[in-house]
CSV table of N, CA and C in Angstrom, one decimal:
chain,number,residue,atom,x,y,z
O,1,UNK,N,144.2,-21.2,207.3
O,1,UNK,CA,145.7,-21.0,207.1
O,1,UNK,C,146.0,-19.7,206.4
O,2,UNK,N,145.1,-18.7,206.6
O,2,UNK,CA,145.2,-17.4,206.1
O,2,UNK,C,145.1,-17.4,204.5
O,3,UNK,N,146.0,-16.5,204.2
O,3,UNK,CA,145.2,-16.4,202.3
O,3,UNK,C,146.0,-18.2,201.4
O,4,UNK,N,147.2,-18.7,202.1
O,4,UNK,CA,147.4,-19.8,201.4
O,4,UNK,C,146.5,-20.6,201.8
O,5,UNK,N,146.4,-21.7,200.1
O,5,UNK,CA,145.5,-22.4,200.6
O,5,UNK,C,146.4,-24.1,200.8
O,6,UNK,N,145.8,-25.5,201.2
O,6,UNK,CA,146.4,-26.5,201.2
O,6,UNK,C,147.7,-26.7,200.2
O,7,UNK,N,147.1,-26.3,199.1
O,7,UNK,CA,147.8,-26.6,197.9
O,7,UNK,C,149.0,-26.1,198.1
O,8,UNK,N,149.0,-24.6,198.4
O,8,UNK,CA,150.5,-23.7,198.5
O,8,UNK,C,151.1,-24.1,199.8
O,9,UNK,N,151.1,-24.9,200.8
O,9,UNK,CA,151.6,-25.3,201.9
O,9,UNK,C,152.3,-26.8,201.3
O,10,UNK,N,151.9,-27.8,200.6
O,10,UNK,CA,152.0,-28.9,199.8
O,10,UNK,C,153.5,-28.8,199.3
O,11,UNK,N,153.0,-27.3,198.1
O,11,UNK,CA,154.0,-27.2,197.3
O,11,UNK,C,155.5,-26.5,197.8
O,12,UNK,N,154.9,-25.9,199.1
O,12,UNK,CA,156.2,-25.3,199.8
O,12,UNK,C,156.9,-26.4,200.5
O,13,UNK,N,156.2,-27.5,200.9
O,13,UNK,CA,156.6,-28.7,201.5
O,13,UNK,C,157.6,-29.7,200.7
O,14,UNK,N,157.0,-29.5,199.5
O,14,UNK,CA,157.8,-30.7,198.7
O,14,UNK,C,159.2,-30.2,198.0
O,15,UNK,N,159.3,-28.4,197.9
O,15,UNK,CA,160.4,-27.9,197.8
O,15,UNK,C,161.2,-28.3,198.6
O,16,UNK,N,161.2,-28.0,199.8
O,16,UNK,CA,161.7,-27.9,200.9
O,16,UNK,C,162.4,-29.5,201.4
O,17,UNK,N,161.6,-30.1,201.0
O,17,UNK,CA,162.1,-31.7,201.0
O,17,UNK,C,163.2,-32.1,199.9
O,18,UNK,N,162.7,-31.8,198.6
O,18,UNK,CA,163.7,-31.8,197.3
O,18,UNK,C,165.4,-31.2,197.6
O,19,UNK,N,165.0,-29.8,198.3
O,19,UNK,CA,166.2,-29.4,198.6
O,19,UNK,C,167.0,-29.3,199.6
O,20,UNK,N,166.4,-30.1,200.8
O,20,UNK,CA,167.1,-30.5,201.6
O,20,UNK,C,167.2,-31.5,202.3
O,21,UNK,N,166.3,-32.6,201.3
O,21,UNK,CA,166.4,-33.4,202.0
O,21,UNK,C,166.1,-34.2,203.6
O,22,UNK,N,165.5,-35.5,203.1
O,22,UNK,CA,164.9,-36.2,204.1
O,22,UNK,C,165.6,-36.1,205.4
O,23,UNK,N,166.7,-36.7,205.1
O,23,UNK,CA,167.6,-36.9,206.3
O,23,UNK,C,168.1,-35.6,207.1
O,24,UNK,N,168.6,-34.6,206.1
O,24,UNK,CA,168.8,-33.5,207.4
O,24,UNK,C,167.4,-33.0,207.6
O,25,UNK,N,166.2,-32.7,207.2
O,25,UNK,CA,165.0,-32.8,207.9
O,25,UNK,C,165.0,-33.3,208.9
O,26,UNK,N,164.9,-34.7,208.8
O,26,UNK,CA,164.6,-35.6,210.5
O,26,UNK,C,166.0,-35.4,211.4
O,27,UNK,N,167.1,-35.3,211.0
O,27,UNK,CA,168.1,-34.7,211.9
O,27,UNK,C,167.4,-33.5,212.6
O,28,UNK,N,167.5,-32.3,211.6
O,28,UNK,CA,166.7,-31.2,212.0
O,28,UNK,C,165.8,-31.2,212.7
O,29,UNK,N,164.6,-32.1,212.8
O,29,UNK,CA,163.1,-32.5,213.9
O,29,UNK,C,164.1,-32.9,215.2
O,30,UNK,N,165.1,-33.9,215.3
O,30,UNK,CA,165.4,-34.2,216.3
O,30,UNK,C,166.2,-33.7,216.8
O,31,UNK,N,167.0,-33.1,216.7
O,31,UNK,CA,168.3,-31.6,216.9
O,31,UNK,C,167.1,-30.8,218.0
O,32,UNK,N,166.3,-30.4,217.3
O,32,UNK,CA,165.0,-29.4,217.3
O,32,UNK,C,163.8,-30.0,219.2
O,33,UNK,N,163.9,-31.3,219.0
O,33,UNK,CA,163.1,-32.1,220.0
O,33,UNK,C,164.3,-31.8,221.2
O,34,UNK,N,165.1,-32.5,220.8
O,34,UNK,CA,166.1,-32.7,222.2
O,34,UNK,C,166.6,-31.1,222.5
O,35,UNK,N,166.5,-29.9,221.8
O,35,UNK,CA,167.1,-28.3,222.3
O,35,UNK,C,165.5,-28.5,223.3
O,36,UNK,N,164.1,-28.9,222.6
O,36,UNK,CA,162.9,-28.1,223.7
O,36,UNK,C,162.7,-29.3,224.8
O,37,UNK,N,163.3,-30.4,224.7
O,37,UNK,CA,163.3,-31.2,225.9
O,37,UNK,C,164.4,-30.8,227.1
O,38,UNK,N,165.2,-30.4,226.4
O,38,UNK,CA,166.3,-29.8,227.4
O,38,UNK,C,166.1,-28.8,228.0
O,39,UNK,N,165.1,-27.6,227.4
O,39,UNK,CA,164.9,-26.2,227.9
O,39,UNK,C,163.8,-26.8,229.0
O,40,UNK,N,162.8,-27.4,229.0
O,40,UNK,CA,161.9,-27.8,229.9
O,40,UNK,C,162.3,-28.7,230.8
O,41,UNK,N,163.6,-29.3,230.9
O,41,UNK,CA,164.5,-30.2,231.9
O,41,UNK,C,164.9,-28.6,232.7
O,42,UNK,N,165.6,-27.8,231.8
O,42,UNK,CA,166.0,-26.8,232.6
O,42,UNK,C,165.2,-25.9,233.5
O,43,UNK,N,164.6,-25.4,232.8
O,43,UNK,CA,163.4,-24.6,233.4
O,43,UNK,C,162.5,-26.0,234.9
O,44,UNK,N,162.6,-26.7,234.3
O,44,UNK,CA,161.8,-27.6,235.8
O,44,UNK,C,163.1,-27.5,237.0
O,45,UNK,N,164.5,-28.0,236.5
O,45,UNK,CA,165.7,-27.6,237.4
O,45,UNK,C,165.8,-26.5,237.9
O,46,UNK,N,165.0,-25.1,237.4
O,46,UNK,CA,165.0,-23.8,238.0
O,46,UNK,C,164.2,-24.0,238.9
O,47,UNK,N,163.0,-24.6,238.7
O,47,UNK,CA,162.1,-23.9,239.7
O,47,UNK,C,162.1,-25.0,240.9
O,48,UNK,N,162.8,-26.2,240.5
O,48,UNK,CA,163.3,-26.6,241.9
O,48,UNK,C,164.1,-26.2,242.8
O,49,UNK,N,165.2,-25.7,242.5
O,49,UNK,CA,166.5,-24.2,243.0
O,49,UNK,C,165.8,-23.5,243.9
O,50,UNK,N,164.7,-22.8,242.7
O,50,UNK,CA,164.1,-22.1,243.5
O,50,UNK,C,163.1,-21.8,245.2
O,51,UNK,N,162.6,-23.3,244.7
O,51,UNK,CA,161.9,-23.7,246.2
O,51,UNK,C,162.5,-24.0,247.5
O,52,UNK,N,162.2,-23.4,248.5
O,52,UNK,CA,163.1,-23.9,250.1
O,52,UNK,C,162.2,-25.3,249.9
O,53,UNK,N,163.4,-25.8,250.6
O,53,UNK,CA,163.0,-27.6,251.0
O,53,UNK,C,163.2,-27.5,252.6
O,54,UNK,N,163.2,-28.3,253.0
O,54,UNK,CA,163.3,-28.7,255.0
O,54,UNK,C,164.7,-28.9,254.7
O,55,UNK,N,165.1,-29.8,253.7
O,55,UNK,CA,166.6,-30.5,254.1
O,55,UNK,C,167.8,-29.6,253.7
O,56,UNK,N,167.2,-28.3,253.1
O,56,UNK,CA,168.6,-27.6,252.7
O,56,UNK,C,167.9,-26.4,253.3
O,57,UNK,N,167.4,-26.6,254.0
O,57,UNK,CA,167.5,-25.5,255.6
O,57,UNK,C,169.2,-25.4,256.1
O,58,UNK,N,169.0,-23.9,256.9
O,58,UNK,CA,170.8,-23.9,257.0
O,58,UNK,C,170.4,-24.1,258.7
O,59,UNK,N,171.1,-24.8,259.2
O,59,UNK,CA,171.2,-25.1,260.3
O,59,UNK,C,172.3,-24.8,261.4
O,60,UNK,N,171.9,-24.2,262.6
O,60,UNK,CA,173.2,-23.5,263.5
O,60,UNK,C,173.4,-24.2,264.5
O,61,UNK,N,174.7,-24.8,264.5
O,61,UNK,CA,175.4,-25.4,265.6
O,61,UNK,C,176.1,-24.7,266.7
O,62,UNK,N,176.1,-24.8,267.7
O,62,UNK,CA,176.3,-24.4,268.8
O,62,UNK,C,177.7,-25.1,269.4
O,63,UNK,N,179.2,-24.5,269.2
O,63,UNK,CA,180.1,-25.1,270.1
O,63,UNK,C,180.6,-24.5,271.2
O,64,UNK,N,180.7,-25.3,272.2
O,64,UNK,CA,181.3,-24.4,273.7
O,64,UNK,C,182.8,-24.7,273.4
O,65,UNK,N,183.2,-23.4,274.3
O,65,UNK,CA,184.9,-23.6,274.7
O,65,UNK,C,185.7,-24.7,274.7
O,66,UNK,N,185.1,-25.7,275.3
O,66,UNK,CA,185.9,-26.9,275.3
O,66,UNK,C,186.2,-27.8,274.1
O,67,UNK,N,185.3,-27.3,273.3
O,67,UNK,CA,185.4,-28.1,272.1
O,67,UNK,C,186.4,-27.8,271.1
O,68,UNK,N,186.3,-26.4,271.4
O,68,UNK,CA,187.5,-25.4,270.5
O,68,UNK,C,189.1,-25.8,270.8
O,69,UNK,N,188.5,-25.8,272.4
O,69,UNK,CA,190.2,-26.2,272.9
O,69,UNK,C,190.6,-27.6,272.6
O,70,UNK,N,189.5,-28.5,272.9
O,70,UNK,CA,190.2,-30.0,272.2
O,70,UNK,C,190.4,-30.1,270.9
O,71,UNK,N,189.8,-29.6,269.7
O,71,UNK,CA,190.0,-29.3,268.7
O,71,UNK,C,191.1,-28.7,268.2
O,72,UNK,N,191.3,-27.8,269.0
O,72,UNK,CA,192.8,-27.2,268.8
O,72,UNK,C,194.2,-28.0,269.4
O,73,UNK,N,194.2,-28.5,270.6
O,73,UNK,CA,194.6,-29.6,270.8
O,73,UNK,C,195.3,-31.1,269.7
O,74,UNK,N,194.0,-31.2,269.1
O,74,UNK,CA,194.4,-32.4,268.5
O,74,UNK,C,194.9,-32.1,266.7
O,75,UNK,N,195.0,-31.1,266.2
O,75,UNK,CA,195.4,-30.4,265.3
O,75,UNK,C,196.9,-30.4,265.8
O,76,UNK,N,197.3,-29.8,266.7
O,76,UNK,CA,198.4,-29.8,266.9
O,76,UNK,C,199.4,-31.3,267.2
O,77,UNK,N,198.6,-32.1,267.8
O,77,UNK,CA,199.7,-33.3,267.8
O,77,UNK,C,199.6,-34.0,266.7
């Protein structure tokens, strides 16, 4: 733990409790859980984005003349 030893980690600990308290602590842990649960929901939603799939392939349809004209056709009545 570098030059502190257990003791000075303890005593930084129990400050830190005294003055702020249990409750916004564990708010704080859980505030804290759900921001890095979320960044790793996100980041997995990126790199799904990212990947070509088969089903969001772009696909080209082909319509002849007639279809235009019946199409236009029934728009107008």
């Amino acid at each position: 733990m570098g030059t502190f030893s257990i003791w000075h980690w303890l005593v930084v600990l129990a400050i830190v409790v005294l003055v702020f308290g249990t409750k916004k602590l564990r708010n704080l842990g859980s505030d804290l859980g759900n921001a890095v649960r979320g960044f790793k929901e996100g980041m997995k939603g990126a790199d799904e984005d990212n990947t070509p799939s088969s089903s969001q392939s772009p696909q080209i349809t082909h319509h002849s003349a007639e279809a235009g004209v019946k199409e236009k056709n029934e728009i107008k009545l």
